Each structure stands twice: as structure tokens, then as C-alpha cells.
Tab-separated table of C-alpha atoms in Angstrom:
chain	number	residue	atom	x	y	z
A	55	UNK	CA	7.646	14.501	17.965
A	56	UNK	CA	5.351	13.838	20.895
A	57	UNK	CA	3.891	10.462	21.813
A	58	UNK	CA	0.877	9.234	19.891
A	59	UNK	CA	-2.536	9.638	21.483
A	60	UNK	CA	-4.240	6.435	22.721
A	61	UNK	CA	-6.337	4.517	20.222
A	62	UNK	CA	-10.101	4.482	20.700
A	63	UNK	CA	-11.799	1.249	21.741
A	64	UNK	CA	-13.785	1.171	18.490
A	65	UNK	CA	-13.488	3.033	15.244
A	66	UNK	CA	-16.084	4.901	13.277
A	67	UNK	CA	-16.481	5.573	9.572
A	68	UNK	CA	-14.236	8.244	8.108
A	69	UNK	CA	-15.358	11.816	8.584
A	70	UNK	CA	-15.474	14.514	5.934
A	71	UNK	CA	-12.327	14.696	3.827
A	72	UNK	CA	-9.761	17.333	4.722
A	73	UNK	CA	-9.231	19.827	1.883
A	74	UNK	CA	-5.552	20.354	2.736
A	75	UNK	CA	-4.723	16.656	2.407
A	76	UNK	CA	-6.639	16.232	-0.847
A	77	UNK	CA	-4.908	19.305	-2.262
A	78	UNK	CA	-1.588	17.765	-1.259
A	79	UNK	CA	-2.508	14.478	-2.955
A	80	UNK	CA	-3.386	16.318	-6.155
A	81	UNK	CA	-0.064	18.108	-6.481
A	82	UNK	CA	2.069	15.129	-5.562
A	83	UNK	CA	0.160	12.952	-8.036
A	84	UNK	CA	1.170	15.337	-10.802
A	85	UNK	CA	4.785	14.805	-9.759
A	86	UNK	CA	4.315	11.030	-9.744
A	87	UNK	CA	2.997	10.921	-13.311
A	88	UNK	CA	5.569	13.430	-14.577
A	89	UNK	CA	8.374	11.490	-12.897
A	90	UNK	CA	7.264	8.186	-14.419
A	91	UNK	CA	7.011	9.832	-17.845
A	92	UNK	CA	10.525	11.273	-17.610
A	93	UNK	CA	12.055	7.921	-16.679
A	94	UNK	CA	12.601	7.255	-20.377
A	95	UNK	CA	14.698	10.442	-20.805
A	96	UNK	CA	17.136	10.298	-17.897
A	97	UNK	CA	20.065	10.189	-20.316
A	98	UNK	CA	19.329	13.857	-21.118
A	99	UNK	CA	20.600	16.429	-18.601
A	100	UNK	CA	17.404	18.502	-18.755
A	101	UNK	CA	15.185	15.539	-17.890
A	102	UNK	CA	17.640	13.927	-15.473
A	103	UNK	CA	17.762	16.970	-13.212
A	104	UNK	CA	13.970	17.217	-12.966
A	105	UNK	CA	13.701	13.436	-12.517
A	106	UNK	CA	16.162	13.411	-9.609
A	107	UNK	CA	14.416	16.401	-8.016
A	108	UNK	CA	10.998	14.742	-8.221
A	109	UNK	CA	12.220	11.353	-7.016
A	110	UNK	CA	13.999	12.962	-4.066
A	111	UNK	CA	10.705	13.676	-2.316
A	112	UNK	CA	7.571	12.663	-4.230
A	113	UNK	CA	7.252	9.219	-2.612
A	114	UNK	CA	8.355	10.434	0.849
A	115	UNK	CA	5.629	13.074	0.487
A	116	UNK	CA	2.986	10.494	-0.417
A	117	UNK	CA	4.131	8.062	2.280
A	118	UNK	CA	4.139	10.661	5.053
A	119	UNK	CA	0.539	11.610	4.223
A	120	UNK	CA	-0.372	7.929	4.154
A	121	UNK	CA	1.089	7.499	7.624
A	122	UNK	CA	-0.928	10.424	8.923
A	123	UNK	CA	-4.201	9.079	7.536
A	124	UNK	CA	-3.454	5.614	9.014
A	125	UNK	CA	-2.588	6.805	12.517
A	126	UNK	CA	-5.845	5.439	13.999
A	127	UNK	CA	-5.608	1.981	12.474
A	128	UNK	CA	-6.351	-0.721	15.047
A	129	UNK	CA	-7.422	-3.650	12.873
A	130	UNK	CA	-11.154	-3.793	13.495
A	131	UNK	CA	-13.504	-5.504	11.025
A	132	UNK	CA	-14.352	-2.330	9.141
A	133	UNK	CA	-10.710	-1.382	8.669
A	134	UNK	CA	-9.689	-4.881	7.593
A	135	UNK	CA	-12.489	-4.952	5.051
A	136	UNK	CA	-11.318	-1.599	3.727
A	137	UNK	CA	-7.729	-2.835	3.393
A	138	UNK	CA	-8.773	-5.901	1.419
A	139	UNK	CA	-11.027	-3.990	-0.979
A	140	UNK	CA	-8.737	-0.992	-1.585
A	141	UNK	CA	-5.255	-2.526	-1.288
A	142	UNK	CA	-5.196	-6.312	-1.612
A	143	UNK	CA	-7.649	-6.690	-4.505
A	144	UNK	CA	-6.240	-3.762	-6.547
A	145	UNK	CA	-2.708	-5.038	-5.917
A	146	UNK	CA	-3.498	-8.487	-7.267
A	147	UNK	CA	-5.371	-7.042	-10.238
A	148	UNK	CA	-2.790	-4.434	-11.214
A	149	UNK	CA	0.313	-6.550	-10.618
A	150	UNK	CA	-1.088	-9.541	-12.508
A	151	UNK	CA	-2.259	-7.552	-15.516
A	152	UNK	CA	0.904	-5.461	-15.751
A	153	UNK	CA	3.129	-8.516	-15.590
A	154	UNK	CA	1.019	-10.144	-18.293
A	155	UNK	CA	1.391	-7.028	-20.452
A	156	UNK	CA	5.174	-6.889	-20.087
A	157	UNK	CA	5.475	-10.619	-20.682
A	158	UNK	CA	3.401	-10.235	-23.868
A	159	UNK	CA	5.768	-7.601	-25.252
A	160	UNK	CA	9.199	-8.520	-23.873
A	161	UNK	CA	8.749	-12.065	-22.564
A	162	UNK	CA	9.332	-11.156	-18.911
A	163	UNK	CA	8.662	-12.047	-16.202
A	164	UNK	CA	8.307	-15.727	-16.920
A	165	UNK	CA	6.930	-17.229	-14.782
A	166	UNK	CA	4.758	-14.510	-13.242
A	167	UNK	CA	5.973	-13.217	-9.874
A	168	UNK	CA	2.806	-11.826	-8.387
A	169	UNK	CA	4.248	-11.403	-4.887
A	170	UNK	CA	7.291	-9.586	-6.280
A	171	UNK	CA	5.907	-6.248	-7.536
A	172	UNK	CA	7.681	-4.950	-10.610
A	173	UNK	CA	6.433	-1.377	-10.714
A	174	UNK	CA	3.375	0.588	-9.537
A	175	UNK	CA	1.761	-2.031	-7.319
A	176	UNK	CA	4.682	-1.940	-4.875
A	177	UNK	CA	3.078	1.058	-3.162
A	178	UNK	CA	-0.148	-0.824	-2.466
A	179	UNK	CA	1.865	-3.704	-1.042
A	180	UNK	CA	3.769	-1.214	1.098
A	181	UNK	CA	0.599	0.437	2.379
A	182	UNK	CA	-0.757	-3.005	3.250
A	183	UNK	CA	2.319	-3.944	5.292
A	184	UNK	CA	2.689	-0.521	6.919
A	185	UNK	CA	-0.984	-0.437	7.870
A	186	UNK	CA	-0.831	-3.874	9.487
A	187	UNK	CA	2.272	-2.920	11.464
A	188	UNK	CA	0.852	0.408	12.670
A	189	UNK	CA	0.021	-0.966	16.169
A	190	UNK	CA	3.676	-1.969	16.533
A	191	UNK	CA	4.911	1.562	15.813
A	192	UNK	CA	2.358	2.929	18.243
A	193	UNK	CA	3.587	0.575	20.986
A	194	UNK	CA	7.330	1.174	20.626
A	195	UNK	CA	9.023	3.685	22.911
A	196	UNK	CA	11.261	5.120	20.171
A	197	UNK	CA	9.425	4.356	16.892
A	198	UNK	CA	11.013	7.066	14.732
A	199	UNK	CA	14.557	6.214	15.807
A	200	UNK	CA	13.868	2.513	15.299
A	201	UNK	CA	12.489	3.092	11.799
A	202	UNK	CA	15.528	5.174	10.817
A	203	UNK	CA	17.934	2.494	12.039
A	204	UNK	CA	16.035	-0.151	10.066
A	205	UNK	CA	16.121	2.004	6.934
A	206	UNK	CA	19.870	2.583	7.198
A	207	UNK	CA	20.780	-1.027	7.926
A	208	UNK	CA	18.471	-2.837	5.495
A	209	UNK	CA	20.780	-1.992	2.598
A	210	UNK	CA	23.520	-4.092	4.165
A	211	UNK	CA	21.713	-7.413	3.827
A	212	UNK	CA	19.925	-9.362	1.119
A	213	UNK	CA	16.176	-8.885	1.476
A	214	UNK	CA	13.900	-10.689	-0.998
A	215	UNK	CA	11.555	-8.518	-3.024
A	216	UNK	CA	8.484	-10.213	-1.556
A	217	UNK	CA	5.838	-7.481	-1.407
A	218	UNK	CA	8.635	-4.960	-2.109
A	219	UNK	CA	10.172	-5.469	1.357
A	220	UNK	CA	13.439	-3.605	0.587
A	221	UNK	CA	11.495	-0.457	-0.344
A	222	UNK	CA	9.020	-0.912	2.492
A	223	UNK	CA	11.842	-0.956	5.027
A	224	UNK	CA	13.825	1.774	3.266
A	225	UNK	CA	10.935	4.254	3.163
A	226	UNK	CA	9.687	3.260	6.628
A	227	UNK	CA	10.767	6.455	8.491
A	228	UNK	CA	8.488	8.614	6.351
A	229	UNK	CA	5.479	6.473	7.268
A	230	UNK	CA	6.319	6.439	10.978
A	231	UNK	CA	6.848	10.209	11.067
A	232	UNK	CA	3.493	10.555	9.284
A	233	UNK	CA	1.891	8.637	12.162
A	234	UNK	CA	3.188	11.334	14.515
A	235	UNK	CA	1.938	14.273	12.472
A	236	UNK	CA	-1.137	16.227	13.544
A	237	UNK	CA	-3.304	18.876	11.955
A	238	UNK	CA	-1.603	21.486	14.124
A	239	UNK	CA	1.828	20.468	12.846
A	240	UNK	CA	0.635	20.684	9.248
A	241	UNK	CA	-0.788	24.141	9.951
A	242	UNK	CA	2.517	25.347	11.379
A	243	UNK	CA	4.148	24.537	8.051
A	244	UNK	CA	1.864	26.959	6.225
A	245	UNK	CA	2.964	30.194	7.934
A	246	UNK	CA	4.158	32.929	5.512
A	247	UNK	CA	7.749	32.792	6.762
A	248	UNK	CA	8.055	29.020	6.319
A	249	UNK	CA	6.388	29.178	2.915
A	250	UNK	CA	8.885	31.782	1.725
A	251	UNK	CA	11.766	29.606	2.926
A	252	UNK	CA	10.197	26.559	1.262
A	253	UNK	CA	10.177	28.256	-2.125
A	254	UNK	CA	13.902	28.915	-1.758
A	255	UNK	CA	14.581	25.355	-0.601
A	256	UNK	CA	12.665	23.681	-3.427
A	257	UNK	CA	14.047	26.039	-6.061
A	258	UNK	CA	17.618	25.572	-4.838
A	259	UNK	CA	17.158	21.806	-4.763
A	260	UNK	CA	15.966	21.816	-8.366
A	261	UNK	CA	18.975	23.863	-9.454
A	262	UNK	CA	21.376	21.594	-7.562
A	263	UNK	CA	19.790	18.490	-9.097
A	264	UNK	CA	20.129	19.971	-12.578
A	265	UNK	CA	23.804	20.835	-12.092
A	266	UNK	CA	25.110	17.890	-10.079
A	267	UNK	CA	22.950	14.901	-11.060
A	268	UNK	CA	24.753	14.241	-14.358
A	269	UNK	CA	27.175	11.667	-12.979
A	270	UNK	CA	25.120	10.465	-10.021
A	271	UNK	CA	23.587	6.979	-9.950
A	272	UNK	CA	19.821	7.491	-9.882
A	273	UNK	CA	19.260	3.926	-8.632
A	274	UNK	CA	19.794	5.286	-5.115
A	275	UNK	CA	16.366	6.903	-5.453
A	276	UNK	CA	14.669	3.526	-5.911
A	277	UNK	CA	15.484	2.451	-2.323
A	278	UNK	CA	15.518	-1.244	-3.167
A	279	UNK	CA	19.089	-2.469	-3.762
A	280	UNK	CA	21.868	-3.545	-1.447
A	281	UNK	CA	24.581	-0.961	-1.053
A	282	UNK	CA	27.254	-3.260	-2.505
A	283	UNK	CA	25.073	-4.347	-5.446
A	284	UNK	CA	25.417	-3.046	-9.001
A	285	UNK	CA	25.093	-0.260	-9.949
A	286	UNK	CA	25.434	1.272	-6.449
A	287	UNK	CA	28.782	-0.430	-5.661
A	288	UNK	CA	29.137	1.263	-2.264
A	289	UNK	CA	30.829	0.191	0.928
A	290	UNK	CA	28.775	-0.193	4.094
A	291	UNK	CA	29.769	3.265	5.353
A	292	UNK	CA	29.182	4.882	1.958
A	293	UNK	CA	25.799	3.223	1.634
A	294	UNK	CA	24.595	4.203	5.099
A	295	UNK	CA	25.842	7.755	4.578
A	296	UNK	CA	24.109	8.060	1.216
A	297	UNK	CA	20.848	6.626	2.599
A	298	UNK	CA	21.028	9.028	5.550
A	299	UNK	CA	21.477	11.965	3.170
A	300	UNK	CA	18.450	10.826	1.163
A	301	UNK	CA	16.383	10.638	4.353
A	302	UNK	CA	17.349	14.186	5.324
A	303	UNK	CA	16.702	15.519	1.821
A	304	UNK	CA	13.421	13.620	1.583
A	305	UNK	CA	12.122	15.066	4.859
A	306	UNK	CA	13.333	18.578	4.069
A	307	UNK	CA	11.774	18.728	0.612
A	308	UNK	CA	8.611	16.964	1.775
A	309	UNK	CA	7.964	19.494	4.533
A	310	UNK	CA	8.842	22.319	2.145
A	311	UNK	CA	6.326	21.024	-0.404
A	312	UNK	CA	3.679	20.494	2.289
A	313	UNK	CA	4.055	24.089	3.410
A	314	UNK	CA	3.099	25.326	-0.078
A	315	UNK	CA	-0.081	23.238	-0.334
A	316	UNK	CA	-3.224	25.435	-0.242
A	317	UNK	CA	-5.458	24.878	2.778
A	318	UNK	CA	-8.682	26.108	1.203
A	319	UNK	CA	-11.063	23.970	-0.800
A	320	UNK	CA	-10.764	24.396	-4.583
A	321	UNK	CA	-11.078	22.363	-7.764
A	322	UNK	CA	-7.841	20.575	-6.854
A	323	UNK	CA	-9.543	19.274	-3.693
A	324	UNK	CA	-12.077	17.193	-5.619
A	325	UNK	CA	-9.389	15.949	-7.996
A	326	UNK	CA	-7.114	15.105	-5.053
A	327	UNK	CA	-9.794	12.824	-3.674
A	328	UNK	CA	-9.522	10.688	-6.808
A	329	UNK	CA	-5.746	10.248	-7.109
A	330	UNK	CA	-6.096	6.509	-6.480
A	331	UNK	CA	-7.461	5.946	-9.986
A	332	UNK	CA	-4.890	8.218	-11.602
A	333	UNK	CA	-2.061	6.356	-9.889
A	334	UNK	CA	-3.217	2.970	-11.118
A	335	UNK	CA	-4.403	3.825	-14.631
A	336	UNK	CA	-1.528	6.036	-15.765
A	337	UNK	CA	0.828	3.060	-15.562
A	338	UNK	CA	-1.161	1.170	-18.178
A	339	UNK	CA	-1.031	4.208	-20.472
A	340	UNK	CA	2.745	4.529	-20.163
A	341	UNK	CA	3.288	0.812	-20.780
A	342	UNK	CA	1.013	0.825	-23.823
A	343	UNK	CA	2.638	3.900	-25.368
A	344	UNK	CA	6.103	2.477	-24.837
A	345	UNK	CA	5.583	-1.142	-25.871
A	346	UNK	CA	2.952	-0.767	-28.583
A	347	UNK	CA	4.063	2.468	-30.254
A	348	UNK	CA	7.574	3.083	-28.839
A	349	UNK	CA	6.526	6.689	-28.312
A	350	UNK	CA	9.300	7.618	-25.899
A	351	UNK	CA	11.993	6.179	-28.156
A	352	UNK	CA	10.565	8.025	-31.138
A	353	UNK	CA	10.451	11.467	-29.504
A	354	UNK	CA	13.794	11.138	-27.732
A	355	UNK	CA	15.520	12.808	-30.710
A	356	UNK	CA	13.692	16.083	-30.014
A	357	UNK	CA	15.679	16.616	-26.815
A	358	UNK	CA	14.373	19.342	-24.513
A	359	UNK	CA	11.256	19.692	-26.660
A	360	UNK	CA	10.403	16.066	-25.949
A	361	UNK	CA	10.872	16.579	-22.213
A	362	UNK	CA	8.663	19.670	-22.141
A	363	UNK	CA	6.024	18.083	-24.341
A	364	UNK	CA	6.011	14.887	-22.280
A	365	UNK	CA	5.638	16.901	-19.078
A	366	UNK	CA	2.679	18.871	-20.443
A	367	UNK	CA	0.965	15.719	-21.677
A	368	UNK	CA	1.534	14.082	-18.288
A	369	UNK	CA	-0.183	17.014	-16.556
A	370	UNK	CA	-3.174	16.850	-18.920
A	371	UNK	CA	-3.506	13.065	-18.608
A	372	UNK	CA	-3.212	13.271	-14.823
A	373	UNK	CA	-6.075	15.735	-14.599
A	374	UNK	CA	-8.237	13.662	-16.919
A	375	UNK	CA	-7.645	10.555	-14.808
A	376	UNK	CA	-8.733	12.433	-11.677
A	377	UNK	CA	-12.127	13.433	-13.076
A	378	UNK	CA	-15.391	12.112	-11.701
A	379	UNK	CA	-16.354	10.011	-14.774
A	380	UNK	CA	-13.108	8.038	-14.466
A	381	UNK	CA	-13.773	7.407	-10.782
A	382	UNK	CA	-17.338	6.324	-11.520
A	383	UNK	CA	-16.228	3.808	-14.141
A	384	UNK	CA	-13.248	2.342	-12.303
A	385	UNK	CA	-14.456	2.393	-8.684
A	386	UNK	CA	-16.228	-0.994	-8.975
A	387	UNK	CA	-13.019	-2.452	-10.408
A	388	UNK	CA	-10.403	-0.953	-8.104
A	389	UNK	CA	-12.566	-0.590	-4.980
A	390	UNK	CA	-15.050	-3.478	-4.997
A	391	UNK	CA	-17.467	-3.693	-2.076
A	392	UNK	CA	-16.915	-7.465	-1.615
A	393	UNK	CA	-20.088	-7.873	0.437
A	394	UNK	CA	-20.081	-11.542	-0.509
A	395	UNK	CA	-16.697	-12.088	1.133
A	396	UNK	CA	-17.144	-10.573	4.579
A	397	UNK	CA	-19.441	-11.161	7.487
A	398	UNK	CA	-22.019	-8.509	8.086
A	399	UNK	CA	-20.807	-6.109	10.755
A	400	UNK	CA	-22.809	-3.653	12.781
A	401	UNK	CA	-22.590	-0.020	11.765
A	402	UNK	CA	-20.716	1.731	14.604
A	403	UNK	CA	-22.954	4.760	14.112
A	404	UNK	CA	-26.095	2.835	15.074
A	405	UNK	CA	-27.162	2.874	18.752
A	406	UNK	CA	-26.787	-0.280	20.825
A	407	UNK	CA	-29.907	-2.101	21.860
A	408	UNK	CA	-30.599	-2.413	25.604
A	409	UNK	CA	-30.038	-6.175	25.542
A	410	UNK	CA	-26.822	-5.987	23.569
A	411	UNK	CA	-24.065	-7.705	25.603
A	412	UNK	CA	-21.485	-5.288	24.171
A	413	UNK	CA	-23.090	-2.253	25.840
A	414	UNK	CA	-20.663	-0.655	28.299
A	415	UNK	CA	-21.846	-0.650	31.891
A	416	UNK	CA	-19.927	2.534	32.592
A	417	UNK	CA	-21.816	5.822	32.762
A	418	UNK	CA	-18.997	7.641	31.021
A	419	UNK	CA	-19.939	9.571	27.931
A	420	UNK	CA	-18.371	8.610	24.602
A	421	UNK	CA	-15.411	10.653	23.543
A	422	UNK	CA	-15.713	12.688	20.374
A	423	UNK	CA	-12.856	12.178	17.955
């Protein structure tokens, strides 16, 4: 990976969305919802294999894309405002309500642990921390190597689950590599030869997961426990080796999946631009079905039929949650404007006035980005 390009002095509002990235978000969101739905059936070989396959790369995939889209973060007023409205506020809302729901049904957690995410909201906490530390990764001489070392060593020590720090540090290499990606590198992944190899890689990985995941501890895929902690029970060398293998597998399957993502605009592009709402809302649906109706426990007796049916329902629900009406209804809730909270900032697209003290005295022309 080459060095990152210098950051601009000021940032400008986001340009038109890239179809390739939104298509990628759509397909990985399907995997996220399917994976969360199959969590209840991991005692069955058919579901366990698919679950392990999905969890081997679906979050690395999402995180790498997130790193790429955050590569120009420099902490100006517009970016900070965006972080608060799309990460901090949704995190507090989702984590509080989900903990209240689980406490209502099972009595836990008591008291509430808002800064210790229990499920979905961990990813928003992670994006918040990663985004704020982006300038650090841009300044380091060997950022990718440093992130890998941190990921391997964090499992040796006790790290509190404040803002999901164990997972944030464990998944860190995927975010840092994402910072170093470019559109040209993504395009190289989509050549016919690489796509053909990717089909073989992903298919082989699925077969291997189905055959060999029966006696494997799936908690490794959660990236949040110490190596010597139950149920991992690994020595330092075993833990580092296992984490290293997961990093290699995560990168390999992520790049393989990225190579198969269509580059052209289609109906999945529009849906992929609304994955944020699907990610947040589907968790409430799963919790309600499980706690209120015990749906997953009731259909468990149907074996493979339950797994297939649950997968199909997850796909349908995912698509419904990525429709425009859902975004229209939930945008004010999950992405509030918060104009009352922030100072009014000048639109970077508007021209400077002659008397503005911030006007550059240089005759150099602005650089197009």
C-alpha cells in the first residue's frame, strides 16, 4: 500500500455517491441480517457453517469500506457535526432502547450500561472512535503494520468494553487498510480473472466452513474476548496465531467479495444508500420476535427448513428496510439535523467575500478533489 495523499486544508460537502460502494453496502447488509438471524441456530451444522462463513468476512468487509469513505476526515466543523448526528445520537438512542428492551424481558442489564454496547450499537461506537483517530493513522509511518500488531496483542490483556474497545482494536487493521484503498485499487479487483478466482475462493471457504466448523469455537469471530478467557481458553501463542489466521481470512474473503460487486448503477445502488436504517431497525425486529414470541425457539425443530426459511425472510425484511419510505420515516430519528446544537458554519461551497480575513493571499488556484 502506498502512502496516503495529503489532506486538503478545508473539506467540502460529499460529492455524488459512488454506485460501486452502495452496491457493496447492499450485498454486505444482506449478509449482516442473515448472520444475525442464524445466530439462534448455530447448534445445527447447516446453519453453523453458513454462520461461520458470513462472520469470517462480513464485518471486515463493512469496516474496510468505512475506512475508505473516512480517508479524508480531518475534524472540521462540518465533519464533527456529521459524526454527532449520524453516530453519537443514533448510538445513544439505539443502545439505550435495546438495553431497556432486554431488561424488560430478561432483567439484564441492570443497571443500564450505555457506554458498554451489548449488540448492534458497537459498530457506531467503533466508527466514532476510528473516525476520530484517522489523523493518527495518516501521520504514522507504518500504520498498517502498527494496526496489525495492536490487533494481535490486544487479546493478551484485559480491555474494558467501554465503547466496544476490544472489538475496535481487534478489527482495526481492516479500517486502516480501508484508509489506504483507492478507486483504482477497487477497480483492479473487478477484472474477469480475479472475479473467477474470487468465486472459487468464496465457494471453497463456504464448503470448508460447513465441514470443519462443527467443533470450532465461534466466539473467536466476535473479536472481543481475551485469548485465555472462556470459552476461547487459548495460550498467548495460540491466541495470536488464531487471530492472525482470522485477519488473513478476513482480508482474503473481503477482497474476493469486493471483486464480485457490480460497478454499474442498478436498483441495489439506491437500496445500498439506505443500509444505515436497515442495520439499526432489523435488530429491534429480531429482539421482538425472540423475546415476545420466541419465534426462533419455536421453529428450531424444523431443522434445515427453519434455516432456509429464516434466511429467505431475512432477505425480504432487509430489502423492505432499505426502501425509501423507511428512510423517509426514520431519517429524522436516526439522522437528526441538530441545528439547535451547533454554531452556524459557512458553506464551503460559497465564495469568500473580499473583506473576509480567511481569504488566501496566494494566487494559486484551488485544487479539485
